[in-house]
Amino acid sequence: MVAGMAFLEHPTSLTEIPMSVLVVGLGGGSLPLFIHDYFQHAYLEIVDIDPFMLEVATQWFGFSQDDRMKVHICDGLDYIQRLTDNDGIHYHVIMFDVDSKDLSVGMSCPPAPFVEKSFLQKVRCVLAPQGVFVLNLVCRDAILKEKVVGVIKEVFPLVYLRDIEGEVNEIFFCTLSADPTIHRSGFQKQAQSLENKLRRPGIKWDSTYSLSKLLQEVKLA
């Protein structure tokens, strides 16, 4: 999901300028921790409805909060509703990586209300004009997935997606303004430039992790 940063304007400058990030779904905390550690001017708000997830992430996965990273224990739906009520709050990056407890609908990530048109319109309202919304979708129901993708495309002018090889997951990168003529190689080049910027002395980097390779199969939805 971090590869979505390559869809922002001037991605190589992201390590040097303030950036606001909203992550819905804490999990083990690895996603917000990565952003926090590698983007040293990023300010993160993480939302999770389950206080136990914060306990697990803190005790077992080295997660911790500071003045650049805060966790809010509440429903992500309610949190974004409050943001829309407070005009003027916008995020450069919004990421949804939240599991659904209701598996009967054929979609395990995210919960169905998170991809309803009315709610995605609220997400759009709090996304900065040049920002990117990244969504992890896990849907085994082909008809439902087609419907969800259609709704996403109704709300966001440009939508790219990447299938995860060997998985049901699909990662969606949604923007309000972008150049649809930029081909896959353009995003790969931006991702590689960003990765080169992030690799710096004193900070551990997983040599198997390549931002540019993650965008090799990106395509318009």
Coordinates of N, CA and C in Angstrom, one line a residue:
M1 N 0.8 -1.2 0.0 CA 0.0 0.0 0.0 C 0.9 1.3 0.0
V2 N 2.1 1.1 0.5 CA 3.0 2.3 0.6 C 3.3 2.7 -0.9
A3 N 3.3 1.8 -1.8 CA 3.6 2.2 -3.2 C 2.6 3.2 -3.7
G4 N 1.5 3.4 -3.0 CA 0.5 4.5 -3.4 C 1.1 5.8 -3.3
M5 N 2.2 6.0 -2.5 CA 2.8 7.3 -2.4 C 3.4 7.8 -3.8
A6 N 3.7 6.8 -4.7 CA 4.2 7.2 -6.0 C 3.2 7.9 -6.8
F7 N 1.9 7.9 -6.4 CA 0.9 8.6 -7.2 C 0.7 10.0 -6.8
L8 N 1.4 10.4 -5.7 CA 1.4 11.8 -5.3 C 2.3 12.7 -6.2
E9 N 2.1 14.0 -6.2 CA 2.9 14.9 -7.0 C 4.3 14.9 -6.3
H10 N 5.3 14.9 -7.1 CA 6.7 15.0 -6.6 C 7.0 14.1 -5.4
P11 N 6.9 12.8 -5.6 CA 7.0 11.8 -4.5 C 8.4 11.9 -3.9
T12 N 9.4 12.3 -4.6 CA 10.7 12.2 -4.0 C 10.9 13.3 -2.9
S13 N 10.0 14.3 -2.9 CA 10.1 15.4 -1.9 C 9.3 15.0 -0.6
L14 N 8.7 13.9 -0.6 CA 7.8 13.5 0.5 C 8.6 13.3 1.8
T15 N 9.9 13.0 1.7 CA 10.7 12.8 2.9 C 11.1 14.1 3.6
E16 N 10.8 15.2 2.9 CA 11.3 16.5 3.3 C 10.2 17.5 3.7
I17 N 8.9 17.2 3.3 CA 7.8 18.1 3.6 C 6.8 17.5 4.4
P18 N 6.0 18.3 5.2 CA 4.9 17.7 6.0 C 3.9 17.0 5.2
M19 N 3.4 15.9 5.7 CA 2.4 15.1 5.0 C 1.4 14.6 6.0
S20 N 0.2 14.7 5.8 CA -0.9 14.2 6.7 C -1.4 12.8 6.1
V21 N -1.5 11.8 7.0 CA -1.8 10.5 6.6 C -2.9 10.0 7.5
L22 N -4.0 9.4 6.9 CA -5.0 8.8 7.7 C -5.0 7.3 7.4
V23 N -4.9 6.4 8.4 CA -4.9 5.0 8.1 C -6.1 4.4 9.0
V24 N -7.0 3.8 8.3 CA -8.1 3.1 8.9 C -7.8 1.6 9.0
G25 N -7.6 1.1 10.2 CA -7.2 -0.3 10.4 C -5.8 -0.4 10.8
L26 N -5.6 -0.7 12.1 CA -4.3 -0.7 12.7 C -3.5 -2.0 12.4
G27 N -4.2 -3.1 12.6 CA -3.6 -4.4 12.4 C -2.4 -4.5 13.4
G28 N -1.3 -5.1 12.9 CA -0.1 -5.2 13.8 C 0.7 -3.9 13.8
G29 N 0.3 -2.9 13.1 CA 0.9 -1.6 13.1 C 2.0 -1.4 12.1
S30 N 2.3 -2.4 11.3 CA 3.5 -2.4 10.4 C 3.4 -1.3 9.4
L31 N 2.1 -1.1 8.8 CA 2.0 0.0 7.8 C 2.2 1.4 8.3
P32 N 1.5 1.8 9.4 CA 1.8 3.1 9.9 C 3.2 3.3 10.4
L33 N 3.8 2.2 11.0 CA 5.2 2.3 11.5 C 6.2 2.5 10.3
F34 N 5.9 1.9 9.2 CA 6.8 2.1 8.0 C 6.7 3.6 7.6
I35 N 5.5 4.1 7.5 CA 5.4 5.5 7.0 C 6.0 6.4 8.0
H36 N 5.8 6.1 9.3 CA 6.3 7.0 10.4 C 7.9 7.0 10.3
D37 N 8.5 5.9 10.1 CA 9.9 5.8 10.2 C 10.6 6.3 8.9
Y38 N 10.0 6.1 7.8 CA 10.7 6.5 6.5 C 10.3 7.9 6.0
F39 N 9.1 8.3 6.4 CA 8.7 9.7 6.1 C 8.7 10.5 7.3
Q40 N 9.8 11.1 7.6 CA 10.0 11.7 8.9 C 9.3 13.0 9.1
H41 N 8.6 13.5 8.1 CA 7.7 14.7 8.3 C 6.2 14.3 8.2
A42 N 5.9 13.0 8.2 CA 4.6 12.6 8.1 C 3.9 12.6 9.5
Y43 N 2.6 13.0 9.5 CA 1.8 13.0 10.7 C 0.7 12.1 10.4
L44 N 0.6 11.0 11.3 CA -0.4 10.0 11.0 C -1.5 9.9 12.1
E45 N -2.7 9.7 11.6 CA -3.8 9.4 12.4 C -4.3 8.0 12.1
I46 N -4.3 7.1 13.1 CA -4.7 5.7 12.8 C -6.0 5.5 13.6
V47 N -6.9 4.9 12.9 CA -8.3 4.6 13.5 C -8.5 3.1 13.5
D48 N -8.9 2.6 14.7 CA -9.3 1.2 14.8 C -10.4 1.1 15.8
I49 N -11.4 0.3 15.6 CA -12.5 0.2 16.5 C -12.2 -0.7 17.7
D50 N -11.2 -1.5 17.5 CA -10.9 -2.6 18.5 C -9.7 -2.2 19.4
P51 N -9.9 -1.9 20.7 CA -8.7 -1.5 21.5 C -7.7 -2.6 21.7
F52 N -8.2 -3.9 21.5 CA -7.3 -5.0 21.7 C -6.2 -5.0 20.6
M53 N -6.5 -4.5 19.4 CA -5.5 -4.4 18.3 C -4.4 -3.5 18.7
L54 N -4.7 -2.4 19.4 CA -3.7 -1.5 19.8 C -2.8 -2.2 20.9
E55 N -3.4 -2.9 21.8 CA -2.7 -3.6 22.8 C -1.7 -4.7 22.2
V56 N -2.2 -5.4 21.2 CA -1.4 -6.4 20.5 C -0.3 -5.8 19.7
A57 N -0.6 -4.7 19.0 CA 0.5 -4.0 18.2 C 1.6 -3.4 19.1
T58 N 1.2 -2.9 20.2 CA 2.1 -2.3 21.2 C 3.0 -3.4 21.9
Q59 N 2.4 -4.4 22.3 CA 3.1 -5.4 23.1 C 3.9 -6.4 22.3
W60 N 3.5 -6.7 21.1 CA 4.1 -7.7 20.3 C 4.8 -7.3 19.0
F61 N 4.4 -6.1 18.5 CA 5.0 -5.7 17.2 C 5.7 -4.4 17.3
G62 N 6.0 -3.9 18.5 CA 6.9 -2.7 18.6 C 6.2 -1.4 18.2
F63 N 4.9 -1.4 18.2 CA 4.2 -0.2 17.8 C 4.2 0.8 19.0
S64 N 4.4 2.1 18.7 CA 4.2 3.1 19.8 C 3.8 4.4 19.2
Q65 N 3.1 5.2 20.0 CA 2.6 6.5 19.5 C 3.6 7.6 20.0
D66 N 3.6 8.7 19.2 CA 4.3 9.8 19.6 C 3.7 11.1 19.0
D67 N 4.4 12.2 19.0 CA 3.7 13.4 18.5 C 3.4 13.4 17.0
R68 N 3.9 12.4 16.3 CA 3.6 12.3 14.9 C 2.7 11.2 14.5
M69 N 2.3 10.4 15.5 CA 1.5 9.2 15.3 C 0.5 9.0 16.4
K70 N -0.8 9.1 16.1 CA -1.8 9.0 17.2 C -2.8 7.9 16.7
V71 N -3.3 7.1 17.7 CA -4.3 6.1 17.4 C -5.6 6.6 18.1
H72 N -6.7 6.5 17.3 CA -8.0 6.8 17.8 C -8.8 5.5 17.8
I73 N -9.3 5.1 19.0 CA -10.1 3.9 19.1 C -11.6 4.3 18.9
C74 N -12.0 4.1 17.7 CA -13.4 4.4 17.4 C -13.7 3.8 16.0
D75 N -15.0 3.9 15.7 CA -15.4 3.4 14.4 C -14.9 4.3 13.3
G76 N -14.3 3.8 12.2 CA -13.8 4.6 11.2 C -14.8 5.3 10.4
L77 N -16.0 4.7 10.3 CA -17.2 5.4 9.7 C -17.5 6.7 10.5
D78 N -17.6 6.6 11.8 CA -17.9 7.8 12.6 C -16.8 8.8 12.5
Y79 N -15.5 8.3 12.5 CA -14.4 9.3 12.5 C -14.4 10.1 11.3
I80 N -14.6 9.5 10.1 CA -14.6 10.2 8.9 C -15.8 11.1 8.8
Q81 N -16.9 10.7 9.4 CA -18.1 11.6 9.4 C -17.8 12.8 10.2
R82 N -17.1 12.7 11.3 CA -16.7 13.9 12.1 C -15.8 14.8 11.3
L83 N -14.9 14.2 10.5 CA -14.0 15.0 9.8 C -14.7 15.8 8.7
T84 N -15.7 15.3 8.1 CA -16.5 16.0 7.1 C -17.3 17.2 7.8
D85 N -17.6 17.0 9.1 CA -18.3 18.0 9.8 C -17.4 19.2 10.2
N86 N -16.1 18.9 10.2 CA -15.1 19.9 10.5 C -14.4 20.3 9.3
D87 N -15.0 21.2 8.5 CA -14.5 21.6 7.2 C -13.1 22.2 7.3
G88 N -12.3 21.8 6.4 CA -10.9 22.3 6.3 C -9.8 21.2 6.6
I89 N -10.3 20.1 7.1 CA -9.3 19.0 7.4 C -9.2 18.1 6.1
H90 N -8.0 18.0 5.6 CA -7.7 17.2 4.4 C -6.4 16.4 4.7
Y91 N -6.4 15.2 4.1 CA -5.2 14.3 4.2 C -4.6 14.1 2.8
H92 N -3.3 14.1 2.8 CA -2.6 13.8 1.6 C -2.7 12.4 1.2
V93 N -2.8 11.5 2.2 CA -3.0 10.1 1.9 C -4.0 9.5 2.9
I94 N -4.9 8.7 2.3 CA -5.9 8.0 3.1 C -5.8 6.5 2.7
M95 N -5.7 5.6 3.7 CA -5.5 4.2 3.5 C -6.6 3.4 4.3
F96 N -7.2 2.5 3.6 CA -8.2 1.6 4.3 C -7.6 0.2 4.2
D97 N -7.3 -0.4 5.3 CA -6.9 -1.8 5.4 C -7.5 -2.4 6.6
V98 N -8.8 -2.5 6.5 CA -9.7 -2.9 7.7 C -10.5 -4.1 7.3
D99 N -10.4 -5.1 8.2 CA -11.2 -6.4 8.0 C -12.6 -6.2 8.4
S100 N -13.4 -7.1 7.7 CA -14.8 -7.2 8.1 C -15.1 -8.4 8.9
K101 N -15.9 -8.2 9.9 CA -16.3 -9.4 10.8 C -17.4 -10.2 10.2
D102 N -18.1 -9.6 9.2 CA -19.2 -10.3 8.5 C -18.8 -10.9 7.2
L103 N -18.5 -12.2 7.2 CA -18.0 -12.9 6.1 C -19.1 -13.4 5.2
S104 N -20.4 -13.2 5.6 CA -21.5 -13.7 4.8 C -21.7 -13.0 3.5
V105 N -21.2 -11.8 3.4 CA -21.4 -11.0 2.2 C -20.5 -11.3 1.1
G106 N -19.4 -12.1 1.3 CA -18.5 -12.4 0.3 C -17.4 -11.4 0.2
M107 N -17.3 -10.4 1.1 CA -16.2 -9.4 1.1 C -15.7 -9.3 2.5
S108 N -14.4 -9.7 2.6 CA -13.8 -9.7 4.0 C -13.0 -8.5 4.3
C109 N -12.8 -7.6 3.3 CA -12.0 -6.4 3.5 C -12.4 -5.4 2.4
P110 N -12.9 -4.2 2.7 CA -13.3 -3.7 4.0 C -14.7 -4.1 4.3
P111 N -15.3 -3.7 5.5 CA -16.7 -3.9 5.7 C -17.5 -3.2 4.7
A112 N -18.6 -3.7 4.3 CA -19.5 -3.2 3.2 C -19.8 -1.7 3.3
P113 N -20.1 -1.2 4.5 CA -20.4 0.3 4.6 C -19.2 1.2 4.2
F114 N -18.0 0.7 4.2 CA -16.9 1.5 3.8 C -16.8 1.7 2.3
V115 N -17.5 1.0 1.5 CA -17.5 1.2 0.1 C -18.8 1.6 -0.5
E116 N -19.7 2.0 0.4 CA -21.0 2.6 -0.1 C -20.7 4.0 -0.7
K117 N -21.4 4.3 -1.7 CA -21.2 5.6 -2.4 C -21.2 6.8 -1.5
S118 N -22.2 6.9 -0.6 CA -22.3 8.0 0.3 C -21.1 8.2 1.2
F119 N -20.6 7.0 1.7 CA -19.4 7.1 2.5 C -18.1 7.5 1.7
L120 N -18.0 6.9 0.6 CA -16.8 7.2 -0.2 C -16.8 8.7 -0.6
Q121 N -17.9 9.3 -0.8 CA -18.0 10.7 -1.1 C -17.5 11.5 0.1
K122 N -17.7 11.0 1.3 CA -17.1 11.7 2.5 C -15.6 11.5 2.5
V123 N -15.1 10.3 2.1 CA -13.7 10.1 2.0 C -13.1 11.1 1.0
R124 N -13.7 11.3 -0.1 CA -13.3 12.2 -1.1 C -13.2 13.6 -0.6
C125 N -14.2 14.0 0.3 CA -14.2 15.4 0.8 C -13.0 15.7 1.7
V126 N -12.5 14.6 2.4 CA -11.3 14.9 3.3 C -10.0 14.5 2.6
L127 N -10.0 14.2 1.4 CA -8.8 13.9 0.6 C -8.3 15.2 0.0
A128 N -7.0 15.5 0.2 CA -6.4 16.7 -0.5 C -6.5 16.6 -2.0
P129 N -6.6 17.8 -2.7 CA -6.8 17.8 -4.1 C -5.8 16.9 -4.9
Q130 N -4.6 16.9 -4.4 CA -3.5 16.1 -5.1 C -3.2 14.8 -4.3
G131 N -4.1 14.4 -3.5 CA -3.9 13.3 -2.6 C -4.2 11.9 -3.3
V132 N -4.0 10.9 -2.5 CA -4.3 9.5 -3.0 C -5.0 8.7 -1.9
F133 N -6.1 8.0 -2.3 CA -6.8 7.1 -1.5 C -6.5 5.7 -1.8
V134 N -6.0 4.9 -0.9 CA -5.5 3.6 -1.2 C -6.4 2.6 -0.4
L135 N -7.0 1.7 -1.1 CA -8.0 0.7 -0.5 C -7.5 -0.7 -0.8
N136 N -7.5 -1.5 0.3 CA -7.3 -2.9 0.1 C -8.6 -3.6 0.1
L137 N -8.9 -4.3 -1.1 CA -10.2 -4.9 -1.3 C -10.0 -6.4 -1.4
V138 N -10.8 -7.2 -0.6 CA -10.7 -8.6 -0.6 C -12.2 -9.1 -0.8
C139 N -12.5 -9.5 -2.0 CA -13.9 -9.8 -2.4 C -13.9 -11.0 -3.3
R140 N -14.5 -12.1 -2.8 CA -14.6 -13.3 -3.6 C -15.9 -13.4 -4.4
D141 N -16.8 -12.5 -4.2 CA -18.0 -12.5 -5.0 C -17.9 -11.6 -6.2
A142 N -17.8 -12.2 -7.4 CA -17.5 -11.5 -8.6 C -18.5 -10.4 -8.9
I143 N -19.8 -10.7 -8.6 CA -20.9 -9.7 -8.9 C -20.7 -8.5 -7.9
L144 N -20.5 -8.8 -6.7 CA -20.3 -7.8 -5.7 C -19.1 -6.9 -6.0
K145 N -18.0 -7.6 -6.3 CA -16.8 -6.8 -6.6 C -17.0 -5.9 -7.8
E146 N -17.7 -6.3 -8.8 CA -18.0 -5.5 -10.0 C -18.8 -4.2 -9.5
K147 N -19.7 -4.5 -8.6 CA -20.5 -3.4 -8.1 C -19.7 -2.4 -7.3
V148 N -18.8 -2.9 -6.4 CA -17.9 -2.1 -5.6 C -17.0 -1.3 -6.5
V149 N -16.4 -1.9 -7.5 CA -15.5 -1.2 -8.3 C -16.2 -0.1 -9.1
G150 N -17.4 -0.3 -9.5 CA -18.2 0.7 -10.2 C -18.5 1.9 -9.3
V151 N -18.8 1.6 -8.0 CA -19.0 2.7 -7.1 C -17.8 3.6 -6.9
I152 N -16.6 2.9 -6.7 CA -15.4 3.6 -6.5 C -15.1 4.5 -7.7
K153 N -15.3 4.0 -8.9 CA -15.1 4.8 -10.1 C -16.1 5.9 -10.3
E154 N -17.2 5.8 -9.7 CA -18.2 6.9 -9.7 C -17.7 8.1 -8.9
V155 N -17.1 7.7 -7.8 CA -16.7 8.8 -6.8 C -15.3 9.4 -7.1
F156 N -14.4 8.6 -7.6 CA -13.0 9.1 -7.9 C -12.8 9.1 -9.4
P157 N -12.3 10.3 -9.9 CA -12.1 10.4 -11.3 C -11.1 9.4 -11.9
L158 N -10.1 9.1 -11.2 CA -9.1 8.2 -11.7 C -8.8 7.1 -10.7
V159 N -9.0 5.8 -11.2 CA -8.8 4.7 -10.3 C -7.9 3.7 -10.9
Y160 N -6.8 3.4 -10.2 CA -5.8 2.3 -10.7 C -6.0 1.1 -9.7
L161 N -5.6 0.0 -10.2 CA -5.6 -1.2 -9.3 C -4.4 -2.1 -9.6
R162 N -4.1 -2.9 -8.6 CA -3.1 -3.9 -8.7 C -3.5 -5.1 -8.0
D163 N -3.5 -6.2 -8.8 CA -3.8 -7.5 -8.2 C -2.6 -8.0 -7.4
I164 N -2.8 -8.7 -6.3 CA -1.8 -9.3 -5.5 C -1.6 -10.8 -6.0
E165 N -0.5 -11.1 -6.5 CA -0.3 -12.4 -7.1 C -0.5 -13.5 -6.0
G166 N -1.3 -14.5 -6.4 CA -1.6 -15.6 -5.5 C -2.6 -15.3 -4.3
E167 N -3.1 -14.1 -4.3 CA -4.0 -13.7 -3.3 C -5.3 -13.1 -3.9
V168 N -6.4 -13.0 -3.1 CA -7.6 -12.4 -3.5 C -7.5 -10.9 -3.5
N169 N -6.6 -10.4 -2.7 CA -6.5 -9.0 -2.5 C -6.3 -8.2 -3.9
E170 N -6.9 -7.0 -3.9 CA -6.6 -6.1 -4.9 C -6.4 -4.7 -4.3
I171 N -5.4 -4.0 -4.7 CA -5.1 -2.7 -4.1 C -5.6 -1.6 -5.1
F172 N -6.4 -0.7 -4.6 CA -6.9 0.4 -5.5 C -6.2 1.7 -5.1
F173 N -5.8 2.4 -6.1 CA -5.2 3.7 -5.9 C -6.1 4.7 -6.6
C174 N -6.7 5.6 -5.8 CA -7.7 6.5 -6.3 C -7.3 7.9 -6.1
T175 N -7.4 8.7 -7.2 CA -7.0 10.1 -7.2 C -8.1 11.0 -7.6
L176 N -8.0 12.3 -7.2 CA -8.9 13.3 -7.7 C -8.4 14.0 -8.9
S177 N -7.1 14.0 -9.1 CA -6.6 14.7 -10.3 C -5.2 14.0 -10.6
A178 N -5.1 13.4 -11.8 CA -3.9 12.8 -12.2 C -3.9 12.7 -13.7
D179 N -2.8 12.4 -14.3 CA -2.7 12.3 -15.7 C -2.9 10.9 -16.2
P180 N -4.0 10.6 -16.8 CA -4.2 9.2 -17.2 C -3.3 8.7 -18.3
T181 N -2.6 9.7 -18.9 CA -1.7 9.3 -20.0 C -0.3 8.7 -19.5
I182 N -0.1 8.9 -18.2 CA 1.1 8.3 -17.6 C 1.0 6.8 -17.6
H183 N 1.9 6.1 -18.2 CA 1.8 4.7 -18.3 C 2.4 4.0 -17.1
R184 N 2.3 2.7 -17.0 CA 2.8 2.0 -15.9 C 4.3 2.3 -15.6
S185 N 5.1 2.4 -16.7 CA 6.5 2.7 -16.6 C 6.7 4.1 -15.9
G186 N 5.8 5.0 -16.0 CA 5.9 6.3 -15.4 C 5.8 6.2 -13.9
F187 N 4.8 5.4 -13.4 CA 4.6 5.1 -12.0 C 5.8 4.3 -11.4
Q188 N 6.3 3.4 -12.2 CA 7.4 2.6 -11.7 C 8.6 3.5 -11.5
K189 N 8.8 4.4 -12.5 CA 10.0 5.3 -12.4 C 9.8 6.2 -11.1
Q190 N 8.6 6.7 -10.9 CA 8.4 7.5 -9.7 C 8.6 6.7 -8.4
A191 N 8.1 5.5 -8.4 CA 8.3 4.6 -7.3 C 9.8 4.3 -7.0
Q192 N 10.5 4.1 -8.1 CA 11.9 3.8 -7.9 C 12.7 5.0 -7.4
S193 N 12.3 6.2 -7.8 CA 13.0 7.4 -7.4 C 12.6 7.6 -5.9
L194 N 11.4 7.3 -5.5 CA 11.0 7.4 -4.1 C 11.8 6.4 -3.2
E195 N 11.9 5.2 -3.7 CA 12.6 4.2 -3.0 C 14.1 4.5 -2.8
N196 N 14.7 5.1 -3.8 CA 16.1 5.5 -3.7 C 16.2 6.6 -2.6
K197 N 15.2 7.4 -2.5 CA 15.2 8.5 -1.5 C 15.0 7.9 -0.1
L198 N 14.2 6.9 0.0 CA 13.9 6.3 1.3 C 15.1 5.4 1.9
R199 N 15.9 4.8 0.9 CA 17.0 4.0 1.4 C 18.1 5.0 1.8
R200 N 18.4 5.0 3.1 CA 19.4 5.9 3.6 C 20.1 5.3 4.7
P201 N 21.3 5.7 5.0 CA 22.2 5.1 6.1 C 21.5 5.1 7.4
G202 N 21.6 4.0 8.2 CA 21.1 4.0 9.5 C 19.6 3.5 9.6
I203 N 19.0 3.3 8.4 CA 17.6 2.9 8.4 C 17.5 1.5 7.7
K204 N 17.0 0.5 8.4 CA 17.0 -0.8 7.8 C 16.0 -0.9 6.7
W205 N 16.4 -1.6 5.6 CA 15.5 -1.7 4.4 C 15.5 -3.2 4.0
D206 N 14.3 -3.7 3.8 CA 14.1 -5.1 3.4 C 14.5 -5.2 1.9
S207 N 15.6 -5.9 1.6 CA 16.1 -5.9 0.2 C 15.1 -6.6 -0.7
T208 N 14.1 -7.4 -0.2 CA 13.1 -8.0 -1.1 C 12.0 -7.1 -1.4
Y209 N 12.0 -5.9 -0.8 CA 10.8 -5.0 -0.9 C 11.2 -4.0 -2.0
S210 N 10.4 -3.9 -3.1 CA 10.7 -3.0 -4.2 C 9.4 -2.3 -4.5
L211 N 9.4 -0.9 -4.3 CA 8.2 -0.2 -4.6 C 7.9 -0.2 -6.1
S212 N 8.9 -0.1 -6.9 CA 8.7 -0.1 -8.4 C 8.1 -1.5 -8.9
K213 N 8.6 -2.6 -8.3 CA 8.0 -3.9 -8.7 C 6.6 -4.0 -8.3
L214 N 6.2 -3.4 -7.2 CA 4.8 -3.5 -6.7 C 3.9 -2.8 -7.7
L215 N 4.4 -1.9 -8.5 CA 3.5 -1.2 -9.5 C 3.7 -1.7 -10.9
Q216 N 4.4 -2.8 -11.1 CA 4.6 -3.4 -12.4 C 3.3 -3.7 -13.1
E217 N 2.3 -4.2 -12.3 CA 1.1 -4.7 -12.9 C -0.1 -3.7 -12.6
V218 N 0.2 -2.5 -12.3 CA -0.8 -1.5 -12.0 C -1.5 -1.2 -13.4
K219 N -2.8 -1.0 -13.3 CA -3.6 -0.7 -14.5 C -4.8 0.1 -14.1
L220 N -5.4 0.8 -15.1 CA -6.6 1.5 -14.9 C -7.8 0.5 -14.6
A221 N -8.6 0.9 -13.6 CA -9.7 0.0 -13.2 C -10.8 0.1 -14.2

